[in-house]
Coordinates of C-alpha atoms in Angstrom, one line a residue:
Chain A
M2 CA 92.7 82.5 91.5
G3 CA 94.7 84.6 89.2
T4 CA 93.0 87.7 87.8
S5 CA 95.5 90.5 88.5
H6 CA 96.8 90.7 84.7
L7 CA 93.2 91.2 83.8
P8 CA 92.8 94.9 85.1
M9 CA 95.7 96.4 83.4
K10 CA 94.7 94.6 80.3
N11 CA 91.0 95.6 80.2
L12 CA 92.1 99.3 80.8
L13 CA 95.2 99.3 78.0
R14 CA 93.0 98.2 75.5
R15 CA 89.7 99.9 75.9
P16 CA 91.9 103.2 75.6
G17 CA 88.7 105.5 74.9
R18 CA 86.8 104.4 77.9
T19 CA 90.0 104.3 80.2
A20 CA 90.7 108.0 78.8
A21 CA 87.3 109.2 79.7
L22 CA 87.5 107.9 83.4
V23 CA 90.9 109.2 83.8
L24 CA 90.1 112.7 82.5
L25 CA 86.8 112.8 84.8
T26 CA 89.2 111.9 87.4
A27 CA 91.7 114.2 86.7
L28 CA 88.8 117.3 86.8
L29 CA 88.3 116.2 90.4
A30 CA 91.8 116.0 91.4
A31 CA 92.9 119.2 89.5
S32 CA 90.1 121.0 90.9
V33 CA 90.8 120.7 94.6
F34 CA 94.6 120.6 93.9
G35 CA 94.3 124.1 92.1
G36 CA 91.8 125.4 94.7
S37 CA 93.6 124.1 97.5
V38 CA 97.2 126.0 96.3
V39 CA 95.1 129.3 95.3
V40 CA 93.3 129.4 98.9
G41 CA 96.3 128.2 100.5
S42 CA 98.8 130.7 99.2
L43 CA 96.4 133.7 100.1
R44 CA 96.6 132.4 103.3
S45 CA 100.1 131.8 103.6
G46 CA 100.7 135.6 102.3
L47 CA 98.2 137.1 104.7
E48 CA 100.1 135.1 107.6
S49 CA 103.4 136.2 105.9
L50 CA 102.5 139.7 105.9
Q51 CA 100.9 139.8 109.6
A52 CA 104.2 138.4 110.7
R53 CA 106.4 140.7 108.8
L54 CA 104.5 143.5 110.2
G55 CA 104.4 142.2 113.9
A56 CA 103.0 145.2 115.2
D57 CA 100.0 145.6 116.9
I58 CA 99.7 149.7 116.0
I59 CA 101.1 151.5 113.2
V60 CA 101.4 155.2 113.9
M61 CA 101.9 157.5 110.7
P62 CA 101.2 161.3 109.6
A63 CA 97.6 162.0 109.5
E64 CA 97.7 162.8 105.8
A65 CA 99.1 159.6 105.1
E66 CA 95.9 157.4 104.2
S67 CA 95.0 160.5 101.8
K68 CA 98.2 160.9 100.3
V69 CA 99.2 157.0 99.5
S70 CA 97.3 153.8 100.8
F71 CA 99.6 152.7 103.1
K72 CA 97.8 149.2 102.7
N73 CA 98.7 149.1 99.0
M74 CA 101.9 149.8 99.5
L75 CA 102.7 146.7 101.8
L76 CA 100.2 144.7 99.6
Q77 CA 101.1 146.0 95.9
G78 CA 104.2 147.4 96.5
T79 CA 102.8 150.9 95.3
T80 CA 105.2 153.6 96.3
G81 CA 104.9 156.5 98.0
A82 CA 106.1 158.4 100.9
F83 CA 105.1 160.8 103.9
Y84 CA 107.0 162.2 106.8
M85 CA 106.4 163.5 109.9
D86 CA 109.2 164.5 112.5
A87 CA 111.3 162.3 114.2
S88 CA 110.0 163.4 117.5
V89 CA 107.0 161.6 117.2
L90 CA 109.2 158.4 118.0
D91 CA 109.9 159.8 121.4
E92 CA 106.3 160.4 122.3
V93 CA 105.0 157.3 121.4
R94 CA 107.7 155.8 123.3
A95 CA 106.7 157.1 126.5
A96 CA 103.0 156.2 125.8
Q97 CA 101.9 153.9 129.0
G98 CA 101.7 150.3 127.6
V99 CA 103.6 150.9 124.7
E100 CA 106.5 148.1 124.8
I101 CA 108.7 149.0 121.5
A102 CA 108.2 151.7 119.1
A103 CA 110.5 151.3 115.7
P104 CA 110.7 154.0 113.2
Q105 CA 110.5 153.5 109.4
T106 CA 111.1 155.9 107.0
F107 CA 110.0 155.5 103.3
L108 CA 111.5 157.1 99.7
A109 CA 110.1 156.6 96.8
S110 CA 112.7 156.1 93.8
L111 CA 112.0 157.2 90.3
K112 CA 112.7 155.0 87.0
A113 CA 114.4 157.9 85.4
D114 CA 117.9 159.2 85.1
C115 CA 118.4 159.5 88.8
C116 CA 117.6 155.5 90.0
A117 CA 118.1 151.9 88.2
I118 CA 114.4 151.0 89.1
K119 CA 111.7 152.5 90.7
V120 CA 110.9 150.8 94.0
Q121 CA 109.6 152.0 97.5
I122 CA 113.2 152.4 99.8
I123 CA 112.3 151.9 103.5
G124 CA 114.6 153.0 106.1
I125 CA 115.1 150.9 109.3
D126 CA 116.5 151.3 112.8
P127 CA 118.4 148.2 113.1
D128 CA 118.5 148.5 117.2
A129 CA 114.7 149.1 117.5
D130 CA 113.2 147.3 114.8
F131 CA 111.1 144.1 115.0
T132 CA 109.6 143.8 111.7
V133 CA 111.9 143.8 108.8
K134 CA 115.1 143.1 111.0
P135 CA 114.3 139.6 111.8
W136 CA 113.4 138.9 107.9
I137 CA 116.5 140.3 106.9
D138 CA 118.2 138.4 109.5
E139 CA 117.3 135.4 107.7
S140 CA 119.6 136.4 104.6
Y141 CA 122.2 138.6 106.4
S142 CA 123.6 138.0 109.5
Q143 CA 125.0 141.5 110.3
D144 CA 123.5 144.7 110.7
L145 CA 123.1 147.0 107.4
G146 CA 126.2 149.0 106.9
D147 CA 126.8 152.6 105.4
M148 CA 125.1 152.5 101.9
E149 CA 124.6 149.1 102.1
V150 CA 120.8 147.7 101.1
A151 CA 118.9 144.2 101.4
V152 CA 116.5 144.2 98.4
G153 CA 113.1 142.1 98.5
C154 CA 113.2 139.0 96.1
N155 CA 111.4 140.5 93.0
V156 CA 113.9 143.5 92.9
T157 CA 115.9 143.0 90.2
A158 CA 119.1 143.3 91.5
G159 CA 121.3 140.8 92.8
V160 CA 123.5 140.7 96.2
G161 CA 127.0 142.2 95.1
E162 CA 125.3 144.3 92.6
T163 CA 124.9 147.9 92.9
L164 CA 121.8 149.8 92.7
K165 CA 121.7 153.7 91.5
I166 CA 119.3 155.7 93.7
Y167 CA 119.1 159.2 93.1
E168 CA 122.6 159.1 92.0
Q169 CA 124.0 157.2 94.8
Y170 CA 125.3 154.3 94.7
T171 CA 124.3 151.7 97.1
H172 CA 126.0 148.1 97.6
V173 CA 123.3 144.9 97.7
V174 CA 124.4 142.9 100.4
A175 CA 121.2 141.0 101.0
K176 CA 118.2 139.4 99.3
L177 CA 115.2 138.6 101.0
A178 CA 113.0 135.5 101.4
E179 CA 109.5 135.8 99.6
T180 CA 106.8 137.2 101.5
G181 CA 104.2 137.3 98.4
T182 CA 103.7 141.1 99.8
G183 CA 104.6 144.3 98.2
L184 CA 107.4 143.9 100.9
D185 CA 108.9 141.8 98.3
T186 CA 109.5 145.1 95.4
A187 CA 111.1 147.1 98.3
V188 CA 114.8 148.0 99.2
Y189 CA 115.9 148.3 102.9
C190 CA 118.8 150.4 104.3
N191 CA 119.5 152.0 107.8
M192 CA 118.8 155.3 108.7
D193 CA 121.8 156.8 108.0
T194 CA 121.6 155.2 104.7
M195 CA 118.1 156.6 104.2
K196 CA 119.1 160.2 105.3
K197 CA 121.7 160.4 102.6
L198 CA 119.2 159.3 100.0
L199 CA 116.7 161.9 101.2
A200 CA 118.9 164.6 101.1
A201 CA 120.3 163.3 97.3
A202 CA 116.3 163.2 96.7
E203 CA 115.8 166.7 97.3
A204 CA 119.0 167.8 95.6
K205 CA 117.2 166.6 92.4
G206 CA 114.2 168.5 93.3
V207 CA 112.2 165.4 94.4
S208 CA 109.6 167.1 96.6
H209 CA 108.7 165.0 99.6
K210 CA 107.7 167.6 101.7
I211 CA 110.5 167.2 104.0
T212 CA 111.5 169.6 106.3
S213 CA 115.3 170.5 105.6
G214 CA 117.4 169.9 108.3
S215 CA 115.4 168.1 110.8
D216 CA 114.9 164.2 111.5
V217 CA 112.0 162.8 109.5
I218 CA 110.4 159.0 109.9
S219 CA 107.2 158.0 108.1
A220 CA 105.9 155.7 110.5
V221 CA 106.4 154.2 114.0
Y222 CA 105.5 150.4 114.5
V223 CA 104.3 149.6 118.1
K224 CA 104.1 146.3 120.1
V225 CA 102.2 146.8 123.2
K226 CA 102.9 145.3 126.6
D227 CA 102.1 141.8 127.5
G228 CA 98.3 142.3 129.0
A229 CA 98.1 146.1 127.9
D230 CA 95.0 146.8 126.1
V231 CA 95.4 147.8 122.5
G232 CA 92.7 149.3 121.7
R233 CA 93.2 151.6 124.7
V234 CA 96.9 152.4 123.8
N235 CA 95.6 153.2 120.5
N236 CA 93.1 155.6 121.6
W237 CA 96.0 157.4 123.4
L238 CA 98.1 157.7 121.0
N239 CA 95.1 159.4 118.6
G240 CA 94.3 161.6 121.4
H241 CA 98.1 162.7 122.8
I242 CA 100.0 163.0 120.0
R243 CA 99.2 165.9 117.0
K244 CA 99.1 165.3 113.6
V245 CA 99.4 161.5 113.2
T246 CA 96.7 158.4 113.1
A247 CA 97.3 155.4 114.8
V248 CA 95.8 152.3 113.1
R249 CA 95.6 149.0 114.6
A250 CA 97.3 146.7 112.7
R251 CA 94.5 144.2 112.8
S252 CA 92.0 146.7 111.4
M253 CA 94.1 147.5 108.7
F254 CA 93.6 143.7 107.2
T255 CA 90.2 143.4 108.2
D256 CA 89.2 143.8 104.7
V257 CA 92.2 141.8 103.4
S258 CA 91.0 139.0 105.7
D259 CA 87.7 139.5 104.5
S260 CA 88.2 139.4 100.9
L261 CA 90.2 136.2 101.6
A262 CA 87.5 134.3 103.6
G263 CA 85.0 135.1 100.6
I264 CA 87.4 134.0 98.0
S265 CA 88.4 131.2 100.4
R266 CA 84.4 130.4 100.8
A267 CA 83.8 130.9 96.8
A268 CA 86.6 128.8 95.8
W269 CA 85.6 125.3 98.4
A270 CA 81.8 125.9 97.0
L271 CA 83.1 125.3 93.8
I272 CA 85.2 122.8 94.8
G273 CA 82.7 121.0 96.7
A274 CA 80.2 121.9 93.5
V275 CA 82.6 120.1 91.1
W276 CA 83.0 117.2 93.3
A277 CA 79.5 116.2 94.0
L278 CA 79.1 116.8 90.1
A279 CA 81.8 114.6 89.3
L280 CA 81.0 111.9 92.3
V281 CA 77.2 112.1 90.6
I282 CA 79.1 111.5 86.9
L283 CA 81.5 109.0 88.2
L284 CA 78.2 106.9 89.9
V285 CA 76.4 107.0 86.5
T286 CA 79.5 106.5 84.7
F287 CA 80.5 103.3 86.6
A288 CA 76.9 102.2 86.4
M289 CA 77.0 102.4 82.7
M290 CA 80.3 100.6 82.6
I291 CA 79.1 97.9 84.7
H292 CA 76.1 97.6 82.6
E293 CA 77.8 97.4 79.2
R294 CA 80.4 94.9 80.9
R295 CA 77.8 92.7 82.8
R296 CA 78.0 90.4 79.9
E297 CA 81.6 90.1 80.5
F298 CA 81.5 89.7 84.1
A299 CA 79.1 87.0 84.0
V300 CA 81.6 84.9 81.8
L301 CA 84.3 85.7 84.2
R302 CA 81.9 84.4 87.0
L303 CA 81.2 81.2 84.5
L304 CA 84.8 80.6 84.2
G305 CA 85.3 80.6 87.9
V306 CA 85.9 84.2 89.3
S307 CA 84.4 84.0 92.7
R308 CA 82.2 87.2 93.9
R309 CA 85.1 88.8 95.7
G310 CA 87.5 88.2 92.9
L311 CA 85.2 90.1 90.6
R312 CA 84.8 92.8 93.1
G313 CA 88.8 93.1 93.6
E314 CA 89.1 93.0 89.5
I315 CA 86.7 96.4 89.4
L316 CA 88.2 97.9 92.5
M317 CA 91.9 97.5 90.9
E318 CA 90.6 99.2 87.8
T319 CA 89.1 101.6 89.2
A320 CA 92.4 102.1 91.7
L321 CA 94.4 102.3 88.5
C322 CA 92.0 104.7 86.8
G323 CA 91.9 106.9 90.0
L324 CA 95.9 107.0 90.5
A325 CA 96.1 108.1 87.0
G326 CA 93.8 110.3 87.1
A327 CA 94.5 112.2 90.2
L328 CA 98.3 112.3 88.8
V329 CA 97.3 113.9 85.7
G330 CA 95.0 116.0 87.8
V331 CA 97.9 117.3 90.2
G332 CA 100.2 117.9 87.4
V333 CA 97.9 119.8 85.3
A334 CA 97.2 122.0 88.1
A335 CA 100.5 122.8 89.5
L336 CA 101.1 123.7 85.3
G337 CA 98.5 125.9 85.3
V338 CA 98.8 127.6 88.8
F339 CA 102.4 127.6 89.7
P340 CA 104.0 129.6 86.6
F341 CA 100.9 132.5 86.8
T342 CA 101.5 133.3 90.8
T343 CA 102.5 136.6 89.7
L344 CA 99.3 137.4 87.5
I345 CA 97.1 135.7 90.3
E346 CA 98.4 138.2 92.7
T347 CA 98.0 140.9 90.4
K348 CA 94.6 139.9 89.7
L349 CA 93.3 139.4 93.1
G350 CA 95.4 142.5 94.7
L351 CA 95.9 140.4 97.7
P352 CA 99.4 138.8 99.3
Y353 CA 100.0 135.6 97.4
L354 CA 102.8 133.5 99.1
T355 CA 103.0 129.6 97.6
P356 CA 103.2 127.2 100.5
A357 CA 106.8 125.4 100.9
V358 CA 107.4 122.5 99.1
G359 CA 106.9 120.1 102.2
A360 CA 103.0 121.3 102.4
L361 CA 102.8 121.1 98.6
L362 CA 103.7 117.5 98.9
K363 CA 100.9 117.0 101.8
L364 CA 98.4 118.6 99.7
A365 CA 99.2 116.5 96.7
G366 CA 99.2 113.4 98.7
G367 CA 96.1 114.4 100.1
T368 CA 94.4 115.2 96.8
I369 CA 95.8 111.9 95.2
L370 CA 94.3 110.1 98.4
A371 CA 91.1 111.7 98.3
T372 CA 90.3 111.2 94.6
L373 CA 91.2 107.6 95.1
L374 CA 88.8 107.2 97.8
V375 CA 86.0 108.6 95.7
E376 CA 86.7 106.7 93.0
L377 CA 87.0 103.9 95.0
L378 CA 83.6 104.6 96.7
A379 CA 82.1 104.5 93.2
G380 CA 83.4 101.6 92.3
T381 CA 82.5 99.8 95.5
W382 CA 79.0 101.0 94.7
A383 CA 79.0 99.4 91.4
A384 CA 80.6 96.1 92.0
A385 CA 78.1 95.6 95.1
R386 CA 75.5 96.4 92.4
L387 CA 76.7 93.8 90.1
S388 CA 77.4 91.1 92.9
R389 CA 73.8 91.3 93.2
T390 CA 72.9 90.2 89.7
D391 CA 73.2 86.3 89.0
P392 CA 75.3 85.0 86.4
G393 CA 73.0 83.0 84.8
T394 CA 70.3 85.3 84.8
T395 CA 72.9 87.9 82.8
L396 CA 73.9 85.2 80.4
R397 CA 70.4 84.6 79.2
E398 CA 69.5 88.2 78.8
G399 CA 72.6 88.8 76.3
A400 CA 72.1 85.3 74.5
Chain B
M30 CA 78.8 61.8 87.9
L31 CA 76.6 65.3 87.8
H32 CA 73.4 64.7 89.7
A33 CA 70.2 66.9 89.3
E34 CA 68.0 65.9 92.2
N35 CA 64.3 67.5 92.3
L36 CA 65.7 70.4 90.6
S37 CA 62.9 73.6 90.3
M38 CA 63.3 77.0 89.7
R39 CA 60.9 79.6 90.2
Y40 CA 61.1 83.4 89.2
F41 CA 58.9 85.7 91.6
R42 CA 56.9 88.3 89.7
K43 CA 55.9 91.3 91.0
T44 CA 53.0 92.2 88.3
G45 CA 50.4 90.0 86.9
Q46 CA 48.3 87.1 87.5
A47 CA 50.6 84.7 89.0
N48 CA 52.8 85.7 91.5
H49 CA 55.7 83.3 89.9
F50 CA 56.8 81.7 86.8
H51 CA 57.9 77.7 87.1
A52 CA 61.0 77.9 84.9
V53 CA 62.0 74.2 85.8
K54 CA 59.5 72.1 87.7
D55 CA 61.3 68.9 89.8
V56 CA 63.8 67.9 87.3
S57 CA 66.2 64.8 88.0
L58 CA 68.5 63.8 86.4
A59 CA 72.2 61.8 86.4
L60 CA 74.9 62.6 84.0
R61 CA 77.4 59.8 83.7
P62 CA 81.3 60.2 82.6
G63 CA 82.1 59.0 79.4
E64 CA 78.5 59.7 77.8
V65 CA 77.1 62.4 75.7
A66 CA 73.6 63.6 77.0
L67 CA 71.2 65.6 75.0
L68 CA 68.4 67.9 76.4
T69 CA 66.1 69.0 73.8
G70 CA 62.9 71.2 73.9
R71 CA 61.2 74.1 72.5
S72 CA 62.4 77.4 73.3
G73 CA 61.0 78.5 76.8
S74 CA 61.2 75.0 78.0
G75 CA 63.4 75.4 80.5
K76 CA 66.6 74.0 78.9
T77 CA 68.9 76.6 79.5
T78 CA 67.8 77.4 83.1
L79 CA 68.7 73.9 84.3
L80 CA 72.1 74.1 82.6
H81 CA 72.7 76.9 84.6
M82 CA 71.6 75.3 87.7
L83 CA 74.0 72.6 86.9
A84 CA 76.7 74.5 86.1
G85 CA 76.2 76.4 89.3
L86 CA 75.6 79.7 88.4
L87 CA 71.9 80.0 89.5
T88 CA 70.4 78.9 92.4
P89 CA 67.6 76.7 92.3
T90 CA 64.7 77.5 94.5
E91 CA 64.2 73.6 95.5
G92 CA 66.3 70.5 94.9
R93 CA 70.2 70.2 94.7
V94 CA 73.1 69.6 92.0
R95 CA 75.7 67.0 93.2
L96 CA 79.1 66.3 91.6
D97 CA 80.1 63.4 92.8
D98 CA 79.6 63.6 96.6
T99 CA 80.0 67.4 96.6
D100 CA 76.6 69.3 96.8
L101 CA 77.3 72.4 94.7
Y102 CA 74.9 75.2 96.5
A103 CA 76.4 73.8 100.1
L104 CA 79.8 75.4 99.1
P105 CA 80.5 78.9 99.6
D106 CA 80.9 81.2 96.6
A107 CA 84.8 81.2 96.8
A108 CA 84.6 77.0 96.6
L109 CA 82.1 77.2 94.1
S110 CA 84.0 79.5 91.9
R111 CA 87.3 76.8 92.3
L112 CA 85.1 74.1 91.6
R113 CA 83.3 75.3 88.3
N114 CA 86.9 76.4 87.4
A115 CA 88.4 73.4 88.0
K116 CA 85.7 70.7 87.0
L117 CA 82.9 72.5 84.9
G118 CA 83.4 73.5 81.1
V119 CA 80.4 75.7 80.5
I120 CA 79.9 76.7 76.8
P121 CA 77.1 79.6 77.3
Q122 CA 74.5 80.6 74.7
G123 CA 75.7 83.5 72.3
R124 CA 78.7 85.5 73.3
S125 CA 81.0 84.8 75.7
A126 CA 84.4 86.2 75.0
V127 CA 86.4 88.8 77.3
D128 CA 86.7 91.3 74.3
T129 CA 89.8 92.8 75.6
L130 CA 91.6 89.5 75.4
T131 CA 92.9 87.5 72.5
V132 CA 91.6 84.2 71.0
L133 CA 94.7 82.6 72.5
E134 CA 94.1 84.6 75.8
N135 CA 90.6 83.6 76.0
V136 CA 91.4 80.0 75.7
L137 CA 93.9 80.3 78.3
L138 CA 91.9 82.2 80.8
P139 CA 90.0 79.5 82.9
Q140 CA 93.8 78.0 83.3
Q141 CA 95.3 81.3 84.5
L142 CA 92.4 82.1 86.6
R143 CA 93.3 79.0 88.8
G144 CA 97.1 80.5 89.0
E145 CA 98.7 78.7 86.2
K146 CA 100.6 80.0 83.2
G147 CA 98.2 78.4 81.1
D148 CA 99.0 75.5 78.4
A149 CA 99.6 77.4 75.1
K150 CA 100.5 74.9 73.0
G151 CA 97.7 72.4 74.5
A152 CA 95.1 75.5 73.9
L153 CA 96.4 75.7 70.1
R154 CA 95.5 72.2 69.5
W155 CA 92.2 72.6 70.2
L156 CA 92.2 76.1 68.1
E157 CA 93.5 73.7 65.4
A158 CA 90.9 71.2 65.8
L159 CA 88.1 73.6 65.7
G160 CA 89.7 75.4 62.5
I161 CA 90.4 78.8 64.1
A162 CA 94.1 78.4 65.0
N163 CA 94.9 81.4 62.8
L164 CA 93.0 83.9 64.7
R165 CA 94.9 83.0 67.9
D166 CA 95.9 86.7 68.0
A167 CA 92.7 88.3 66.8
R168 CA 90.3 90.2 69.3
P169 CA 86.7 88.7 69.7
A170 CA 85.3 92.1 68.3
E171 CA 87.0 90.6 64.8
L172 CA 85.5 87.1 64.8
S173 CA 81.7 86.0 63.4
G174 CA 79.1 84.1 65.3
G175 CA 80.6 81.2 64.4
E176 CA 84.1 81.6 65.2
L177 CA 83.0 82.9 68.5
R178 CA 81.0 79.8 69.6
R179 CA 84.6 77.7 68.4
M180 CA 86.4 79.8 70.8
A181 CA 84.1 79.3 73.6
I182 CA 84.3 75.5 73.1
A183 CA 87.7 75.5 72.9
R184 CA 88.0 77.2 76.3
A185 CA 85.7 74.9 78.0
L186 CA 87.8 71.8 76.5
A187 CA 91.6 73.6 77.1
G188 CA 90.5 73.9 80.9
N189 CA 90.4 70.0 81.2
P190 CA 86.8 69.6 83.3
E191 CA 85.5 66.7 84.1
V192 CA 82.2 67.9 83.0
V193 CA 81.5 69.7 79.8
L194 CA 78.0 71.7 79.8
A195 CA 77.1 73.1 76.2
D196 CA 74.2 75.5 75.5
E197 CA 73.8 75.3 71.6
P198 CA 77.3 74.8 70.8
T199 CA 76.1 74.2 67.1
G200 CA 74.0 77.5 67.2
D201 CA 76.0 79.7 64.7
L202 CA 77.7 76.8 62.9
D203 CA 77.5 75.5 59.3
D204 CA 76.8 72.0 58.7
E205 CA 80.6 71.1 58.5
N206 CA 81.8 73.0 61.6
T207 CA 78.7 71.6 63.5
A208 CA 79.9 68.1 62.6
A209 CA 83.5 68.9 63.5
V210 CA 82.3 70.4 66.8
L211 CA 79.9 67.3 67.8
S212 CA 82.5 64.8 67.0
L213 CA 85.0 66.8 69.1
L214 CA 82.3 66.8 72.3
R215 CA 81.5 62.8 71.2
K216 CA 85.3 61.9 71.4
A217 CA 85.8 64.2 74.8
A218 CA 83.6 61.9 76.4
V219 CA 84.4 58.5 74.8
E220 CA 88.2 58.9 75.0
E221 CA 88.9 61.2 77.7
G222 CA 85.6 60.0 80.0
K223 CA 84.3 63.5 80.6
T224 CA 80.8 64.0 81.5
V225 CA 79.0 66.3 78.2
L226 CA 75.7 67.6 78.4
L227 CA 74.5 69.3 75.0
V228 CA 71.5 71.7 75.0
T229 CA 70.5 71.7 71.4
H230 CA 67.7 72.4 68.9
D231 CA 69.9 70.7 66.3
S232 CA 68.4 67.3 64.7
E233 CA 72.1 66.6 63.5
A234 CA 73.1 66.3 66.9
L235 CA 71.1 63.7 68.0
P236 CA 73.5 60.5 66.6
Y237 CA 76.1 61.9 68.9
G238 CA 74.0 61.5 72.0
D239 CA 74.0 58.5 74.8
R240 CA 71.2 59.7 76.5
I241 CA 68.1 62.4 75.4
Y242 CA 66.3 64.4 77.5
R243 CA 63.3 66.3 76.2
M244 CA 61.9 69.1 78.2
E245 CA 58.5 70.6 78.3
S246 CA 57.0 73.3 80.3
G247 CA 59.9 73.3 82.7
A248 CA 59.7 69.5 83.2
L249 CA 61.3 66.7 81.8
S250 CA 59.0 64.9 79.3
A251 CA 60.9 62.1 78.2
Q252 CA 64.4 60.0 78.4
S253 CA 65.5 57.8 75.9
E254 CA 68.8 56.0 75.3
E255 CA 70.2 55.6 72.0

């Protein structure tokens, strides 16, 4: 029997009822998609940061933690600088269990006459570096040359442009992929360029407590050998090298992970509560709708629609509402989340990296599917209740 | 021919002195093609319950209903639904419109439910005969009770059923429309050979019936031929 035209007519010719159902469904879809995107972005951000660091241990001057939060430099792009003698690098490399030790040197530029913008400048040793170099390689296949810089994606300078830092002109050769961390606001150069910039900064009277004439570095990133105990290597470095602090990278981000886990739990609890509430509202709404329309359904039975046909009609209406609501919800959530990634990142103070398009599409598809299933569950329940009612009895009641 | 054989309907109660209510008691009747049968009786005498059982809408607690050789309640739901759509035209009491469809769409619905496009010209002829062709594009909410009743009659007849079962078809109609509807139903029986059963309180219907059944307290108390 042909009832396929009825659901669409019913929905279009009852715009108020249809809009209410679509809105309710949209709320479900928006909560799960928006929440998942935010939680997923935080997770991606943390993973990206951990991948970028890639180190087991970070060695820095003892006063570094009191001077500027190293973690904030990485997470939020706070500028800062601290130095130790470059000889620390050799001591670290000599330690038992160390596989690779790569130095980095920091310099904070000033947004003043000297510099185009206020950024953190990070000097790396391309031959040893295993954290930033692979990232630069994704955008720039050559080694950074003299006075050449690679910039994070949030630095307002493009490839081919010139960046003035302490009256020195550097040439931007690469713009790096987004990490969702403070690394996106930094400028990267090799150690030779960094030495020139440090000298220029000193000449401008910017004190970085640099010991003139000696090589300085800010941090050493350590990767331990396979099978070596990271804790033991870390303890050895702290016990044998003077005036430095060795920190396990994992412990540095434990509180970030904890915050992320807390936010994830809260977000999922909220999403769960919204879904539970919406499911109850949907069931009540469908029960009310079926009750309101029971005479119409009895008339359809009278005209020759089978129980199965009636169930099909109800489920088709439900599916159409569910699909429309899910699409609206995903769209609204996308509009509410994607344009405000920077604001969310700033407010949360955590690394935030929007997942790739493919992952987002999967998430959107999953949300639409889950929403449809919930809607169909409510519709099936309502249809089952209806099919237990005799049309003759319903027609008598409403007469 | 539509046969009711020893039909009974009991409604079971959870409370009260008696544990069930006997709405229809052991009713047997035969409705013949080309005849109009009237079913009269006081309110609550079981007329509507009997009509619903004859229409395949309410499973009797005892007895059976046969349309020619087919036992309605021995059919699975899908087959019974198909049979109801193809062979039975039911006009229930009260509102029976699908509110989201226009009057013409409502009239065409039984044909469309069986997968046909629907004979719009034929449907309009029925609407004209019942004086509501001008309301073809109106929605049921815009119609009066009498207009809705006539729409239900047009829908039942436009589906070209073998049997027409009408529950108080003149309930909301004025004298003029009552006469028009009763004439139309009589014509359907006499000229088209349809089997027609009218459940009615209306004494004006009496001259249109070939056979009159009277119900009292769920049982057929009298049968007369005009």
